[in-house]
C-alpha cells in the first residue's frame, strides 16, 4: 500500500524529463497554423455587414426603373439613388 501512495499521477503516464521538455519540430508550425486560423476567423467575423450595399443597389434599381417609366434618360455611371435621397430630404420632386 505504501508503494501505491508514494506514486505520483502524471498526465497520460508521461513522467517529466530531466532538463525540461523539448519541443518537436512540427509543433511550432502547428501552433502558427492554428493561430492563423483563429486570427482569420476573428477577422472574418468582424467584417461589416453587406446590407447597406444591397439597400443602395435596390434603391438605385428602383430609381432607374422609375426614370425609364417616366421616359427620362438613364446614364451609365450616374448615381440616381443619391439624387433622389437629396431631393426627398429637400422636399423637391426630381423629374427633370
PDB file of C-alpha atoms in Angstrom:
ATOM      1  CA  UNK A   1       0.000   0.000   0.000  1.00  0.00           C
ATOM      2  CA  UNK A   2       2.873   2.373   0.748  1.00  0.00           C
ATOM      3  CA  UNK A   3       4.217   1.875  -2.756  1.00  0.00           C
ATOM      4  CA  UNK A   4       0.834   2.914  -4.202  1.00  0.00           C
ATOM      5  CA  UNK A   5       0.617   6.016  -2.024  1.00  0.00           C
ATOM      6  CA  UNK A   6       4.147   7.133  -2.911  1.00  0.00           C
ATOM      7  CA  UNK A   7       3.460   7.223  -6.654  1.00  0.00           C
ATOM      8  CA  UNK A   8       2.600  10.467  -8.395  1.00  0.00           C
ATOM      9  CA  UNK A   9      -0.003  10.926 -11.098  1.00  0.00           C
ATOM     10  CA  UNK A  10       1.281  12.018 -14.490  1.00  0.00           C
ATOM     11  CA  UNK A  11      -0.759  13.130 -17.462  1.00  0.00           C
ATOM     12  CA  UNK A  12      -1.135  10.133 -19.788  1.00  0.00           C
ATOM     13  CA  UNK A  13       1.532   8.372 -17.774  1.00  0.00           C
ATOM     14  CA  UNK A  14       4.346  10.634 -19.012  1.00  0.00           C
ATOM     15  CA  UNK A  15       6.903  11.460 -16.399  1.00  0.00           C
ATOM     16  CA  UNK A  16       8.699  14.803 -16.635  1.00  0.00           C
ATOM     17  CA  UNK A  17      12.026  14.682 -18.423  1.00  0.00           C
ATOM     18  CA  UNK A  18      15.094  15.959 -16.632  1.00  0.00           C
ATOM     19  CA  UNK A  19      16.084  19.336 -18.109  1.00  0.00           C
ATOM     20  CA  UNK A  20      12.577  20.147 -19.340  1.00  0.00           C
ATOM     21  CA  UNK A  21      10.551  19.071 -22.306  1.00  0.00           C
ATOM     22  CA  UNK A  22      11.917  19.706 -25.782  1.00  0.00           C
ATOM     23  CA  UNK A  23       9.533  20.883 -28.464  1.00  0.00           C
ATOM     24  CA  UNK A  24       9.333  18.723 -31.577  1.00  0.00           C
ATOM     25  CA  UNK A  25       9.971  20.349 -34.951  1.00  0.00           C
ATOM     26  CA  UNK A  26       6.370  20.119 -36.134  1.00  0.00           C
ATOM     27  CA  UNK A  27       4.874  21.783 -33.064  1.00  0.00           C
ATOM     28  CA  UNK A  28       5.826  25.376 -33.916  1.00  0.00           C
ATOM     29  CA  UNK A  29       4.361  25.139 -37.410  1.00  0.00           C
ATOM     30  CA  UNK A  30       1.177  23.663 -35.924  1.00  0.00           C
ATOM     31  CA  UNK A  31       0.950  26.466 -33.359  1.00  0.00           C
ATOM     32  CA  UNK A  32       1.417  29.107 -36.069  1.00  0.00           C
ATOM     33  CA  UNK A  33      -1.171  27.404 -38.313  1.00  0.00           C
ATOM     34  CA  UNK A  34      -3.786  27.225 -35.553  1.00  0.00           C
ATOM     35  CA  UNK A  35      -3.067  30.837 -34.594  1.00  0.00           C
ATOM     36  CA  UNK A  36      -3.542  31.938 -38.208  1.00  0.00           C
ATOM     37  CA  UNK A  37      -6.849  30.068 -38.425  1.00  0.00           C
ATOM     38  CA  UNK A  38      -8.082  31.688 -35.207  1.00  0.00           C
ATOM     39  CA  UNK A  39      -6.946  35.129 -36.381  1.00  0.00           C
ATOM     40  CA  UNK A  40      -8.680  34.656 -39.763  1.00  0.00           C
ATOM     41  CA  UNK A  41     -11.879  33.545 -38.044  1.00  0.00           C
ATOM     42  CA  UNK A  42     -11.932  36.600 -35.818  1.00  0.00           C
ATOM     43  CA  UNK A  43     -11.111  38.930 -38.722  1.00  0.00           C
ATOM     44  CA  UNK A  44     -13.870  37.462 -40.902  1.00  0.00           C
ATOM     45  CA  UNK A  45     -16.438  37.617 -38.122  1.00  0.00           C
ATOM     46  CA  UNK A  46     -15.688  41.320 -37.540  1.00  0.00           C
ATOM     47  CA  UNK A  47     -16.364  42.320 -41.171  1.00  0.00           C
ATOM     48  CA  UNK A  48     -19.158  44.861 -41.571  1.00  0.00           C
ATOM     49  CA  UNK A  49     -22.476  43.721 -42.955  1.00  0.00           C
ATOM     50  CA  UNK A  50     -23.113  43.978 -46.691  1.00  0.00           C
ATOM     51  CA  UNK A  51     -26.730  45.055 -46.119  1.00  0.00           C
ATOM     52  CA  UNK A  52     -26.142  48.783 -46.882  1.00  0.00           C
ATOM     53  CA  UNK A  53     -24.707  47.847 -50.301  1.00  0.00           C
ATOM     54  CA  UNK A  54     -27.791  45.766 -51.105  1.00  0.00           C
ATOM     55  CA  UNK A  55     -30.074  48.559 -49.915  1.00  0.00           C
ATOM     56  CA  UNK A  56     -28.265  51.087 -52.119  1.00  0.00           C
ATOM     57  CA  UNK A  57     -28.417  48.743 -55.130  1.00  0.00           C
ATOM     58  CA  UNK A  58     -32.160  48.197 -54.618  1.00  0.00           C
ATOM     59  CA  UNK A  59     -32.780  51.945 -54.307  1.00  0.00           C
ATOM     60  CA  UNK A  60     -30.667  52.599 -57.400  1.00  0.00           C
ATOM     61  CA  UNK A  61     -32.541  49.971 -59.427  1.00  0.00           C
ATOM     62  CA  UNK A  62     -35.919  51.345 -58.315  1.00  0.00           C
ATOM     63  CA  UNK A  63     -34.908  54.892 -59.240  1.00  0.00           C
ATOM     64  CA  UNK A  64     -33.558  53.842 -62.649  1.00  0.00           C
ATOM     65  CA  UNK A  65     -36.767  51.906 -63.353  1.00  0.00           C
ATOM     66  CA  UNK A  66     -38.873  54.908 -62.294  1.00  0.00           C
ATOM     67  CA  UNK A  67     -36.886  57.179 -64.617  1.00  0.00           C
ATOM     68  CA  UNK A  68     -37.330  54.757 -67.542  1.00  0.00           C
ATOM     69  CA  UNK A  69     -41.098  54.564 -66.926  1.00  0.00           C
ATOM     70  CA  UNK A  70     -41.297  58.376 -66.904  1.00  0.00           C
ATOM     71  CA  UNK A  71     -39.286  58.491 -70.148  1.00  0.00           C
ATOM     72  CA  UNK A  72     -36.327  60.260 -68.556  1.00  0.00           C
ATOM     73  CA  UNK A  73     -32.781  59.445 -69.678  1.00  0.00           C
ATOM     74  CA  UNK A  74     -30.746  56.959 -67.673  1.00  0.00           C
ATOM     75  CA  UNK A  75     -26.972  57.249 -67.984  1.00  0.00           C
ATOM     76  CA  UNK A  76     -24.335  54.711 -67.030  1.00  0.00           C
ATOM     77  CA  UNK A  77     -22.195  55.732 -64.044  1.00  0.00           C
ATOM     78  CA  UNK A  78     -24.709  58.214 -62.638  1.00  0.00           C
ATOM     79  CA  UNK A  79     -25.925  57.759 -59.047  1.00  0.00           C
ATOM     80  CA  UNK A  80     -29.665  58.363 -59.264  1.00  0.00           C
ATOM     81  CA  UNK A  81     -30.431  56.944 -55.807  1.00  0.00           C
ATOM     82  CA  UNK A  82     -28.320  59.674 -54.194  1.00  0.00           C
ATOM     83  CA  UNK A  83     -30.087  62.372 -56.223  1.00  0.00           C
ATOM     84  CA  UNK A  84     -33.466  61.027 -55.132  1.00  0.00           C
ATOM     85  CA  UNK A  85     -32.385  60.939 -51.471  1.00  0.00           C
ATOM     86  CA  UNK A  86     -31.226  64.566 -51.679  1.00  0.00           C
ATOM     87  CA  UNK A  87     -34.454  65.612 -53.393  1.00  0.00           C
ATOM     88  CA  UNK A  88     -36.585  63.830 -50.795  1.00  0.00           C
ATOM     89  CA  UNK A  89     -34.624  65.476 -47.999  1.00  0.00           C
ATOM     90  CA  UNK A  90     -35.172  68.919 -49.552  1.00  0.00           C
ATOM     91  CA  UNK A  91     -38.823  68.198 -50.350  1.00  0.00           C
ATOM     92  CA  UNK A  92     -38.277  68.591 -54.115  1.00  0.00           C
ATOM     93  CA  UNK A  93     -39.503  66.426 -56.975  1.00  0.00           C
ATOM     94  CA  UNK A  94     -36.746  65.115 -59.232  1.00  0.00           C
ATOM     95  CA  UNK A  95     -38.471  64.594 -62.597  1.00  0.00           C
ATOM     96  CA  UNK A  96     -36.124  66.516 -64.853  1.00  0.00           C
TER      97      UNK A  96
END
